[in-house]
Coordinates of C-alpha atoms and ligand atoms in Angstrom, one line a residue:
X114 CA 7.6 37.9 24.2
X115 CA 10.6 40.0 23.4
X116 CA 10.4 39.4 19.7
X117 CA 8.4 37.3 17.3
X118 CA 8.7 33.7 18.0
X119 CA 5.5 32.5 16.4
X120 CA 7.3 30.0 14.3
X121 CA 9.1 28.5 17.3
X122 CA 5.9 28.5 19.3
X123 CA 4.2 26.6 16.5
X124 CA 6.9 24.1 16.2
X125 CA 7.2 23.6 19.9
X126 CA 3.4 23.2 20.5
X127 CA 3.0 21.0 17.4
X128 CA 5.8 18.7 18.3
X129 CA 4.8 18.4 22.0
X130 CA 1.2 17.7 21.3
X131 CA 1.9 15.4 18.3
X132 CA 4.3 13.4 20.5
X133 CA 1.9 13.2 23.4
X134 CA -1.1 12.2 21.2
X135 CA 0.9 10.1 18.8
X136 CA 2.1 8.1 21.9
X137 CA -1.4 7.8 23.3
X138 CA -2.7 6.6 19.9
X139 CA -0.1 4.0 19.6
X140 CA -0.9 2.7 23.2
X141 CA -4.6 2.6 22.1
X142 CA -3.3 0.4 19.2
X143 CA -4.2 3.2 16.7
X144 CA -1.7 4.5 14.1
X145 CA 0.1 7.5 15.4
X146 CA -1.2 9.8 12.7
X147 CA -4.6 9.7 14.4
X148 CA -2.9 11.3 17.4
X149 CA -1.2 13.9 15.2
X150 CA -4.7 14.9 13.7
X151 CA -6.1 15.3 17.1
X152 CA -3.1 17.2 18.3
X153 CA -3.7 19.7 15.3
X154 CA -7.5 20.0 16.1
X155 CA -6.7 20.8 19.8
X156 CA -4.0 23.3 18.8
X157 CA -6.2 25.4 16.6
X158 CA -8.8 26.0 19.2
X159 CA -8.2 25.2 22.8
X160 CA -4.7 26.4 23.9
X161 CA -4.9 29.5 26.1
X162 CA -2.5 32.2 25.1
X163 CA -1.6 30.5 21.9
X164 CA -2.9 31.4 18.5
X165 CA -2.1 28.8 15.9
X166 CA -1.1 30.3 12.6
X167 CA -2.8 27.9 10.2
X168 CA -1.2 29.5 7.1
X169 CA 2.3 28.9 8.5
X170 CA 1.4 25.5 9.6
X171 CA 0.3 24.6 6.1
X172 CA 3.6 25.9 4.7
X173 CA 5.5 23.7 7.1
X174 CA 3.2 20.7 6.1
X175 CA 4.1 21.5 2.4
X176 CA 7.8 20.8 3.3
X177 CA 6.7 17.4 4.6
X178 CA 5.1 16.8 1.3
X179 CA 8.2 17.8 -0.6
X180 CA 10.5 15.6 1.5
X181 CA 8.2 12.6 1.5
X182 CA 7.6 12.8 -2.3
X183 CA 11.5 13.2 -2.8
X184 CA 11.8 10.0 -0.7
X185 CA 9.2 8.2 -2.7
X186 CA 11.0 9.2 -5.9
X187 CA 14.4 7.9 -4.4
X188 CA 12.8 4.4 -4.5
X189 CA 11.1 4.7 -7.9
X190 CA 12.8 4.6 -11.2
X191 CA 11.4 6.1 -14.4
X192 CA 11.2 2.5 -15.8
X193 CA 8.9 1.4 -12.9
X194 CA 6.8 4.5 -13.4
X195 CA 6.4 3.7 -17.1
X196 CA 5.7 0.1 -16.3
X197 CA 2.6 0.9 -14.3
X198 CA 1.3 3.5 -16.7
X199 CA -1.0 1.1 -18.6
X200 CA -3.2 0.8 -15.5
X201 CA -2.4 3.9 -13.6
X202 CA -3.2 6.5 -16.4
X203 CA -6.5 5.1 -17.6
X204 CA -7.5 4.1 -14.0
X205 CA -6.7 7.4 -12.4
X206 CA -8.2 9.5 -15.2
X207 CA -11.5 7.4 -15.3
X208 CA -11.8 7.4 -11.5
X209 CA -11.3 11.1 -11.2
X210 CA -13.9 11.6 -13.9
X211 CA -16.5 9.3 -12.5
X212 CA -15.9 10.3 -8.8
X213 CA -16.2 14.0 -9.7
X214 CA -19.5 13.4 -11.5
X215 CA -20.8 11.4 -8.5
X216 CA -19.8 14.2 -6.1
X217 CA -21.3 16.8 -8.4
X218 CA -24.6 15.0 -8.7
X219 CA -24.6 14.5 -5.0
X220 CA -24.1 18.2 -4.0
X221 CA -26.5 19.4 -6.7
X222 CA -29.1 17.3 -5.0
X223 CA -28.5 19.6 -2.0
X224 CA -29.2 22.6 -4.1
X225 CA -25.6 23.6 -4.8
X226 CA -24.6 25.0 -8.2
X227 CA -22.9 22.9 -10.9
X228 CA -19.7 24.8 -10.4
X229 CA -19.8 24.1 -6.6
X230 CA -20.5 20.5 -7.5
X231 CA -17.7 20.0 -9.9
X232 CA -15.1 21.6 -7.5
X233 CA -16.2 19.6 -4.5
X234 CA -16.3 16.4 -6.7
X235 CA -12.8 17.0 -7.9
X236 CA -11.6 17.7 -4.3
X237 CA -13.0 14.5 -3.1
X238 CA -11.9 12.4 -6.1
X239 CA -8.1 12.8 -5.4
X240 CA -6.3 11.1 -2.6
X241 CA -3.4 12.3 -0.6
X242 CA 0.0 10.9 -1.5
X243 CA 1.4 11.6 1.9
X244 CA -1.3 9.4 3.6
X245 CA -0.8 6.8 1.0
X246 CA 2.9 6.6 1.2
X247 CA 2.7 6.5 5.1
X248 CA 0.2 3.6 4.9
X249 CA 2.3 1.7 2.4
X250 CA 5.5 2.2 4.5
X251 CA 3.7 1.0 7.6
X252 CA 2.9 -2.3 5.7
X253 CA 6.3 -2.5 4.0
X254 CA 4.4 -2.3 0.7
X255 CA 6.0 0.6 -1.1
X256 CA 8.0 -1.6 -3.4
X257 CA 5.4 -4.3 -4.0
X258 CA 3.7 -4.4 -7.3
X259 CA 0.4 -3.2 -5.9
X260 CA 2.2 -0.5 -3.8
X261 CA 3.8 0.7 -7.1
X262 CA 0.5 0.7 -8.9
X263 CA -1.0 2.8 -6.1
X264 CA 1.9 5.3 -6.1
X265 CA 1.8 5.5 -10.0
X266 CA -1.9 6.2 -9.8
X267 CA -1.6 9.0 -7.3
X268 CA 1.2 10.5 -9.5
X269 CA -1.2 10.6 -12.4
X270 CA -3.7 12.2 -10.0
X271 CA -1.0 14.8 -9.1
X272 CA -0.4 15.6 -12.8
X273 CA -4.3 15.8 -13.4
X274 CA -4.6 18.3 -10.6
X275 CA -1.8 20.5 -11.9
X276 CA -4.0 20.9 -15.0
X277 CA -7.1 21.4 -13.1
X278 CA -5.5 24.1 -11.0
X279 CA -4.5 25.9 -14.1
X280 CA -7.8 25.4 -15.9
X281 CA -10.0 26.4 -13.0
X282 CA -9.5 30.2 -13.4
X283 CA -10.2 29.8 -17.1
X284 CA -13.4 27.8 -16.4
X285 CA -14.6 29.7 -13.3
X286 CA -16.7 32.2 -15.3
X287 CA -18.3 29.6 -17.4
X288 CA -19.3 27.8 -14.4
X289 CA -20.8 30.9 -12.7
X290 CA -18.0 32.1 -10.5
X291 CA -16.0 35.4 -10.8
X292 CA -12.4 35.5 -11.5
X293 CA -10.8 38.3 -9.2
X294 CA -9.5 40.9 -11.6
X295 CA -11.1 39.5 -14.6
X296 CA -12.8 42.7 -15.2
X297 CA -9.5 44.3 -16.0
X298 CA -8.9 41.7 -18.7
X299 CA -6.5 39.8 -16.4
X300 CA -5.4 36.2 -16.9
X301 CA -8.8 34.7 -18.0
X302 CA -8.7 36.0 -21.5
X303 CA -6.0 33.7 -23.0
X304 CA -8.7 31.0 -23.7
X305 CA -9.0 27.6 -22.5
X306 CA -7.1 25.8 -25.1
X307 CA -4.1 28.2 -25.0
X308 CA -4.0 28.0 -21.2
X309 CA -4.0 24.1 -21.4
X310 CA -1.4 24.1 -24.1
X311 CA 0.9 26.3 -22.0
X312 CA 0.4 24.2 -19.0
X313 CA 1.2 20.9 -20.8
X314 CA 4.3 22.5 -22.5
X315 CA 5.5 23.7 -19.1
X316 CA 5.0 20.2 -17.5
X317 CA 6.7 18.6 -20.5
X318 CA 9.6 21.1 -20.4
X319 CA 10.1 20.4 -16.7
X320 CA 10.0 16.6 -17.3
X321 CA 12.5 16.7 -20.1
X322 CA 14.9 19.0 -18.2
X323 CA 14.5 16.9 -15.1
X324 CA 15.2 13.6 -17.0
X325 CA 17.9 14.9 -19.3
X326 CA 19.9 17.3 -17.1
X327 CA 19.0 15.8 -13.7
X328 CA 21.0 12.6 -14.0
X329 CA 24.1 14.3 -15.1
X330 CA 24.0 17.2 -12.6
X331 CA 22.4 15.9 -9.4
X332 CA 24.6 12.8 -8.7
X333 CA 27.6 14.9 -9.6
X334 CA 26.7 17.6 -7.1
X335 CA 26.1 15.0 -4.4
X336 CA 29.3 13.2 -5.2
X337 CA 31.3 16.4 -4.8
X338 CA 29.7 17.1 -1.5
X339 CA 30.1 13.5 -0.2
X340 CA 33.8 13.7 -1.1
X341 CA 34.3 16.3 1.5
X342 CA 33.4 13.6 4.1
X343 CA 31.1 16.0 5.9
X344 CA 27.8 14.3 6.8
X345 CA 26.4 17.7 7.6
X346 CA 27.1 19.2 4.2
X347 CA 25.7 16.1 2.5
X348 CA 22.4 16.2 4.4
X349 CA 22.2 19.9 3.6
X350 CA 22.9 19.1 -0.1
X351 CA 20.1 16.4 -0.2
X352 CA 17.8 19.0 1.4
X353 CA 18.8 21.7 -0.9
X354 CA 18.2 19.5 -4.0
X355 CA 14.7 18.3 -2.8
X356 CA 13.3 21.6 -1.6
X357 CA 15.2 23.7 -4.2
X358 CA 14.0 21.6 -7.2
X359 CA 10.4 21.4 -5.8
X360 CA 10.3 25.2 -5.3
X361 CA 12.0 25.9 -8.7
X362 CA 9.6 23.5 -10.5
X363 CA 6.6 25.2 -8.9
X364 CA 8.0 28.8 -9.5
X365 CA 9.2 28.3 -13.1
X366 CA 7.1 25.5 -14.5
X367 CA 3.9 25.7 -12.4
X368 CA 4.3 22.0 -11.4
X369 CA 3.2 21.2 -8.0
X370 CA 5.8 21.0 -5.2
X371 CA 5.0 17.3 -4.7
X372 CA 5.6 16.5 -8.4
X373 CA 8.8 18.5 -8.6
X374 CA 10.2 16.8 -5.5
X375 CA 9.0 13.4 -6.9
X376 CA 11.0 13.9 -10.1
X377 CA 14.0 15.1 -8.2
X378 CA 14.0 11.9 -6.1
X379 CA 13.4 9.7 -9.1
X380 CA 16.4 11.3 -11.0
X381 CA 18.6 10.4 -8.1
X382 CA 17.3 6.9 -7.9
X383 CA 19.8 5.3 -10.2
X384 CA 22.8 7.1 -8.7
X385 CA 24.9 5.1 -6.2
X386 CA 24.3 7.8 -3.6
X387 CA 20.6 7.4 -3.6
X388 CA 20.6 5.1 -0.5
X389 CA 22.7 7.6 1.3
X390 CA 20.5 10.4 0.3
X391 CA 17.4 8.5 1.4
X392 CA 19.0 7.7 4.8
X393 CA 20.0 11.2 5.4
X394 CA 16.6 12.8 4.6
X395 CA 14.5 10.3 6.5
X396 CA 14.5 11.9 9.9
X397 CA 13.5 15.2 8.4
X398 CA 10.8 13.5 6.3
X399 CA 9.3 11.9 9.4
X400 CA 9.4 15.2 11.4
X401 CA 7.8 17.3 8.7
X402 CA 5.3 14.6 7.8
X403 CA 4.0 14.9 11.3
X404 CA 3.5 18.6 10.8
X405 CA 1.4 17.7 7.7
X406 CA -1.1 15.8 9.8
X407 CA -1.1 18.3 12.5
X408 CA -1.9 21.1 10.0
X409 CA -4.8 19.1 8.6
X410 CA -6.1 18.7 12.2
X411 CA -5.7 22.5 12.7
X412 CA -8.0 23.3 9.8
X413 CA -10.8 21.2 11.3
X414 CA -14.0 23.0 12.3
X415 CA -15.9 20.8 14.7
X416 CA -19.1 22.8 14.4
X417 CA -19.6 21.3 10.9
X418 CA -20.5 18.1 12.4
X419 CA -23.5 19.7 14.0
X420 CA -24.3 22.2 11.4
X421 CA -24.2 19.9 8.3
X422 CA -24.3 16.3 9.5
X423 CA -26.0 15.0 6.4
X424 CA -23.7 16.7 4.0
X425 CA -20.8 15.4 6.0
X426 CA -22.1 11.9 5.8
X427 CA -22.5 12.3 2.0
X428 CA -19.0 13.5 1.7
X429 CA -17.7 10.7 3.8
X430 CA -19.7 8.2 1.7
X431 CA -18.2 9.4 -1.4
X432 CA -14.6 9.5 0.0
X433 CA -14.7 6.1 1.7
X434 CA -17.1 4.0 -0.4
X435 CA -18.1 5.7 -3.6
X436 CA -14.5 6.5 -4.8
X437 CA -13.3 3.1 -3.6
X438 CA -16.0 1.3 -5.4
X439 CA -15.3 3.2 -8.6
X440 CA -11.5 2.6 -8.4
X441 CA -12.0 -1.2 -7.6
X442 CA -14.4 -1.6 -10.5
X443 CA -12.1 0.1 -12.8
X444 CA -9.1 -2.1 -11.8
X445 CA -11.2 -5.2 -12.1
X446 CA -12.5 -4.0 -15.5
X447 CA -8.9 -3.9 -16.9
X448 CA -8.4 -7.5 -15.9
X449 CA -6.5 -7.2 -12.7
X450 CA -7.1 -9.5 -9.7
X451 CA -9.2 -8.6 -6.7
X452 CA -6.3 -8.2 -4.4
X453 CA -5.0 -5.3 -6.6
X454 CA -8.4 -3.8 -6.9
X455 CA -9.1 -3.6 -3.1
X456 CA -5.6 -2.4 -2.4
X457 CA -6.0 0.5 -4.7
X458 CA -9.5 1.1 -3.3
X459 CA -8.1 1.3 0.2
X460 CA -5.2 3.4 -0.9
X461 CA -7.7 6.0 -2.5
X462 CA -10.2 6.0 0.4
X463 CA -9.0 9.3 1.8
X464 CA -8.4 13.0 0.7
X465 CA -5.7 15.4 1.6
X466 CA -3.3 18.2 0.5
X467 CA -4.6 18.7 -3.0
X468 CA -8.2 18.8 -2.0
X469 CA -7.4 21.7 0.3
X470 CA -5.5 23.6 -2.3
X471 CA -8.2 23.1 -4.9
X472 CA -11.0 24.0 -2.4
X473 CA -9.2 27.2 -1.4
X474 CA -9.0 28.1 -5.1
X475 CA -12.7 27.2 -5.6
X476 CA -13.6 29.6 -2.8
X477 CA -11.4 32.4 -4.1
X478 CA -13.2 32.1 -7.5
X479 CA -16.6 32.2 -6.0
X480 CA -17.4 28.7 -7.1
X481 CA -17.4 26.8 -3.8
X482 CA -19.2 28.0 -0.6
X483 CA -17.0 28.3 2.5
X484 CA -18.9 25.4 3.9
X485 CA -17.3 23.2 1.1
X486 CA -13.8 23.6 2.7
X487 CA -15.0 22.7 6.1
X488 CA -16.7 19.6 4.8
X489 CA -13.5 18.6 2.9
X490 CA -11.3 19.1 5.9
X491 CA -13.8 17.1 8.2
X492 CA -14.0 14.4 5.5
X493 CA -10.3 14.4 5.3
X494 CA -9.8 14.1 9.0
X495 CA -12.2 11.3 9.3
X496 CA -11.0 9.4 6.2
X497 CA -7.3 9.6 7.2
X498 CA -8.3 8.2 10.6
X499 CA -10.3 5.5 9.1
X500 CA -7.6 4.7 6.4
X501 CA -6.0 1.9 8.4
X502 CA -9.4 0.2 8.6
X503 CA -9.8 0.5 5.0
X504 CA -6.6 -1.5 4.5
X505 CA -7.8 -3.9 7.1
X506 CA -11.1 -4.3 5.2
X507 CA -9.1 -4.8 2.0
X508 CA -7.2 -7.7 3.7
X509 CA -10.4 -9.1 5.0
X510 CA -11.9 -9.2 1.5
X511 CA -8.8 -10.8 0.0
X512 CA -9.1 -13.5 2.7
X513 CA -12.8 -14.0 2.0
X514 CA -12.2 -14.4 -1.7
X515 CA -9.3 -16.8 -1.0
X516 CA -11.5 -18.9 1.1
X517 CA -14.1 -19.7 -1.6
X518 CA -12.7 -21.8 -4.5
X519 CA -14.9 -20.6 -7.3
X520 CA -14.7 -16.9 -6.3
X521 CA -11.0 -17.2 -5.8
X522 CA -10.5 -18.7 -9.4
X523 CA -12.7 -16.1 -11.0
X524 CA -11.5 -13.0 -9.2
X525 CA -7.9 -13.8 -8.3
X526 CA -6.2 -16.9 -9.7
X527 CA -7.7 -16.5 -13.1
X528 CA -6.8 -12.8 -13.3
X529 CA -3.1 -13.2 -12.3
X530 CA -1.8 -12.8 -16.0
X531 CA -1.7 -8.9 -16.2
X532 CA -0.3 -8.7 -12.7
X533 CA 2.3 -11.3 -13.3
X534 CA 3.4 -9.5 -16.6
X535 CA 3.6 -6.3 -14.7
X536 CA 5.6 -8.0 -11.9
X537 CA 8.0 -9.5 -14.5
X538 CA 8.4 -6.0 -16.1
X539 CA 9.1 -4.4 -12.8
X540 CA 11.5 -7.2 -11.9
X541 CA 13.3 -6.7 -15.2
X542 CA 13.4 -3.0 -14.6
X543 CA 14.9 -3.6 -11.2
X544 CA 17.6 -5.9 -12.6
X545 CA 18.4 -3.3 -15.2
X546 CA 18.7 -0.6 -12.6
X547 CA 20.8 -2.9 -10.4
X548 CA 23.1 -3.9 -13.4
X549 CA 23.5 -0.2 -14.1
X550 CA 24.4 0.6 -10.6
X551 CA 26.8 -2.4 -10.4
X552 CA 28.6 -0.9 -13.4
X553 CA 29.4 2.2 -11.3
X554 CA 29.8 0.4 -8.1
X555 CA 33.3 0.0 -6.9
X556 CA 33.8 -1.8 -3.6
X557 CA 32.4 -1.6 -0.2
X558 CA 34.5 0.1 2.5
X559 CA 35.3 -3.2 4.0
X560 CA 36.4 -4.8 0.8
X561 CA 38.6 -1.8 0.0
X562 CA 40.6 -2.5 3.2
X563 CA 40.7 -6.2 2.5
X564 CA 42.0 -5.8 -1.1
X565 CA 44.3 -2.9 -0.5
X566 CA 45.9 -3.1 2.8
X567 CA 47.2 0.5 2.6
X568 CA 43.6 1.6 3.4
X569 CA 43.2 -0.7 6.4
X570 CA 44.4 2.0 8.9
X571 CA 41.6 4.4 7.8
X572 CA 38.2 4.6 9.6
X573 CA 35.1 3.2 7.8
X574 CA 33.9 6.6 7.1
X575 CA 37.3 7.7 5.6
X576 CA 37.2 4.7 3.4
X577 CA 33.8 5.6 2.3
X578 CA 35.1 9.0 1.3
X579 CA 38.0 7.4 -0.6
X580 CA 35.7 5.2 -2.5
X581 CA 34.0 8.2 -3.9
X582 CA 37.1 9.2 -5.7
X583 CA 37.6 6.0 -7.5
X584 CA 36.3 5.4 -10.9
X585 CA 35.8 1.9 -12.1
X586 CA 37.6 0.9 -15.2
X587 CA 37.9 -2.4 -17.0
X588 CA 40.7 -3.7 -19.2
X589 CA 40.7 -6.6 -21.7
X590 CA 43.7 -9.0 -22.1
X591 CA 46.4 -7.4 -24.2
X592 CA 45.1 -3.8 -23.6
X593 CA 47.9 -1.4 -22.8
X594 CA 46.8 0.7 -19.8
X595 CA 49.9 2.7 -19.5
X596 CA 52.3 3.8 -22.2
X597 CA 55.9 4.4 -21.4
X598 CA 56.9 8.0 -21.9
X599 CA 53.4 9.4 -21.7
X600 CA 52.3 12.2 -19.4
X601 CA 50.6 10.9 -16.3
X602 CA 46.9 11.3 -16.0
X603 CA 45.8 8.6 -13.4
X604 CA 47.0 6.0 -11.0
X605 CA 45.3 2.6 -10.8
X606 CA 44.4 0.1 -8.1
X607 CA 44.0 -3.4 -9.5
X608 CA 41.1 -5.1 -7.8
X609 CA 41.0 -8.2 -10.0
X610 CA 43.1 -9.7 -12.8
X611 CA 46.7 -9.4 -13.5
X612 CA 48.8 -6.8 -15.3
X613 CA 52.3 -6.8 -16.5
X614 CA 55.0 -4.0 -16.1
X615 CA 57.6 -3.9 -18.9
X616 CA 60.9 -2.8 -17.8
X617 CA 63.3 -3.4 -20.6
X618 CA 63.8 -7.2 -20.9
X619 CA 62.2 -7.7 -17.6
X620 CA 58.5 -8.2 -17.0
X621 CA 56.9 -7.8 -13.5
X622 CA 53.5 -9.0 -12.8
X623 CA 51.1 -7.2 -10.6
X624 CA 48.2 -8.9 -8.9
X625 CA 45.0 -7.9 -7.2
X626 CA 45.8 -5.5 -4.4
X627 CA 48.7 -3.8 -6.2
X628 CA 48.8 -0.3 -7.4
X629 CA 50.5 1.1 -10.5
X630 CA 50.8 4.4 -12.3
X631 CA 51.7 6.1 -9.0
X632 CA 55.4 6.8 -9.9
X633 CA 54.8 9.4 -12.5
X634 CA 52.0 11.2 -10.5
X635 CA 54.5 11.5 -7.5
X636 CA 57.6 12.4 -9.5
X637 CA 56.0 14.5 -12.1
X638 CA 58.1 12.6 -14.7
X639 CA 56.8 10.8 -17.6
X640 CA 55.6 7.2 -17.3
X641 CA 58.5 4.9 -16.4
X642 CA 57.2 1.7 -18.1
X643 CA 54.5 0.2 -20.3
X644 CA 51.8 -1.6 -18.3
X645 CA 49.6 -4.2 -20.2
X646 CA 46.5 -6.2 -18.9
X647 CA 47.1 -10.0 -19.0
X648 CA 43.6 -11.0 -18.6
X649 CA 40.2 -9.2 -17.8
X650 CA 41.0 -6.7 -15.1
X651 CA 38.8 -4.6 -12.8
X652 CA 40.6 -1.4 -11.9
X653 CA 39.9 1.6 -9.7
X654 CA 41.3 4.7 -11.3
X655 CA 42.2 7.9 -9.6
X656 CA 42.7 11.0 -11.8
X657 CA 45.7 13.2 -11.1
X658 CA 43.8 15.7 -9.1
X659 CA 42.0 13.1 -7.1
X660 CA 45.2 11.3 -6.4
X661 CA 46.8 14.4 -5.1
X662 CA 43.7 15.1 -3.0
X663 CA 43.9 11.6 -1.5
X664 CA 47.5 12.0 -0.7
X665 CA 46.9 15.4 0.9
X666 CA 44.0 14.2 3.0
X667 CA 45.3 10.8 4.2
X668 CA 49.0 11.1 5.2
X669 CA 49.2 7.4 6.0
X670 CA 48.3 6.6 2.4
X671 CA 50.6 9.1 1.1
X672 CA 53.5 7.5 3.1
X673 CA 52.8 4.0 1.8
X674 CA 52.6 5.3 -1.9
X675 CA 55.7 7.4 -1.7
X676 CA 57.7 4.5 -0.1
X677 CA 56.5 2.2 -2.8
X678 CA 57.2 4.5 -5.6
X679 CA 60.8 5.2 -4.0
X680 CA 61.4 1.5 -3.8
X681 CA 60.3 0.8 -7.4
X682 CA 62.3 3.6 -8.9
X683 CA 65.4 2.4 -6.9
X684 CA 64.8 -1.0 -8.2
X685 CA 64.6 0.3 -11.7
X686 CA 67.8 2.4 -11.3
X687 CA 69.7 -0.6 -10.0
X688 CA 68.5 -2.5 -13.1
X689 CA 69.9 0.2 -15.4
X690 CA 73.2 0.7 -13.4
X691 CA 73.9 -3.0 -13.7
X692 CA 71.6 -5.3 -11.9
X693 CA 72.7 -8.4 -10.1
X694 CA 70.6 -10.5 -12.7
X695 CA 67.5 -11.4 -10.6
X696 CA 64.7 -13.7 -11.7
X697 CA 62.5 -12.7 -14.7
X698 CA 59.3 -12.7 -12.9
X699 CA 59.7 -10.9 -9.5
X700 CA 57.1 -10.8 -7.0
X701 CA 55.2 -7.5 -6.9
X702 CA 56.9 -5.0 -4.6
X703 CA 53.9 -4.1 -2.6
Ligands
LIG888 P1 54.4 5.2 -13.7 O1 55.7 5.4 -13.9 O2 53.4 6.2 -13.5 O3 53.9 4.2 -15.0 C1 54.4 3.0 -15.1 C2 54.2 2.1 -13.8 O4 54.7 0.8 -13.7 C3 54.9 2.8 -12.6 O5 54.3 4.1 -12.4 C4 54.8 1.9 -11.6 O6 53.4 2.0 -10.9 C5 54.9 0.6 -12.3 N1 56.3 0.2 -12.2 C6 57.4 0.7 -12.6 N2 58.5 0.1 -12.1 C7 58.1 -0.9 -11.3 C8 58.7 -1.9 -10.5 N3 60.0 -2.1 -10.5 N4 57.9 -2.8 -9.8 C9 56.6 -2.7 -10.0 N5 55.9 -1.7 -10.6 C10 56.6 -0.9 -11.3

């Protein structure tokens, strides 16, 4: 090749194979991700003249993780995350603990060291968020209560892994590994407690920064970009925010990419632009998530099946059955119904991205034999392929329980209370978020044209841009919105209620669909009249600079407003120069 095109080759081969095998998988009534995994496994070994760069592929996969977690965050409010904490935090922590010990005990029986056992156990105890989210999406279950518990559970796992990744170097020596560079007094000598404290402070600092600064800055940035009306810039801005924040979070605060991206999405969740952001990032999310599965497939070493069949079976048992049983038992123990227990169990019956990172680190610190990574990858590949069956089995069990009255009463109906309470809490949270969004919501583009005919000539996209300039404002009866003689700072579009313009002895009522406050903005003169609300009014305000921007960008609107202002000022002049003595309550002049 004339120059280095390895990245393009990787993309091309990955997409072509993933499309072909994804298609075949769907025709065989299997989920497409099975096809992507097969595509990856083939790519790594058997394409003549093509050498797959696994390191690059896993970086691309990481972009998939970032975009996907950003998307999950966009549908998850902080309130919803806090609502599921009572089950997610103890559940995830206990499940990681028990599953790790199970894993450690199992591999120590094979003669591996305690350190190797703990690392492998940890790797197998955490599930992949990408796989979970895809599974929930496929079943339309992301927003269900059980779906939210599962996502919350994995967020806790993610946080726990951030801490584990930091502690591993500090613990490596105690567990019998060696820390590269520790002989020179490297990073290992800060002590376990200090290391942990620093990590927790960093994670907390990131969370506080994201939650305090994020809601102010991120929607503002997106709003500015959306106002340009350029879809391409908007998509770019969404991408920049998700990847940029994920990277920044990892570089500055040692938080994982996934967690950083999730927070970025969650911060945007309550902004009125979150739906638009979700829609714009979806295609990229899908494409890169495909690369995630391909890269898992690429790491697969088929010889492990022949070399270590028993170990592999043990690993699979732990991922598919051991871990699920632990999770289900924990969920039942905290009083939740069996349907929640088996859903969480199915959600957790797989391993993915974090396990590879942790295993890589375990090998680097001399804790885990190389064999460990191959086992984890093989376990991951098989468990991801079998995950749809895990969900099918969960559904089957729910049905079985439902079919038996006493069992149903004891395991499901009699245990609805905590789930119902959580459901109510999530619903209240949803309503709160909706009410908050409604406060900021103005009109839909169609309503805008209906209420204010001057916008009817604009295209739907143009109207959407116009809407981004409006700030909703409300006025109470008797409230003076404009004072005569003041300098102009805004124009108002009246969407409901009535206002009165005071012109000497004459009063003019304006009704929904009318505009006021435009004259001073156009002429540069002080306000020509007092304007007072007659009842509860909903207004859409345009600041001076935004008003000018709209006038500049939309000549039709400028024409209508200029004509209106000229007519009104001519009318007022006439009044001063000696009016013919018209009626006191003239119709609005729009
Ligand atoms: P402005 O001068 O900025 O502030 C007072 C507003 O009252 C003015 O803009 C118009 O929007 C409105 N106004 C003034 N005169 C009339 C009129 N004759 N008919 C309707 N509205 C008017």
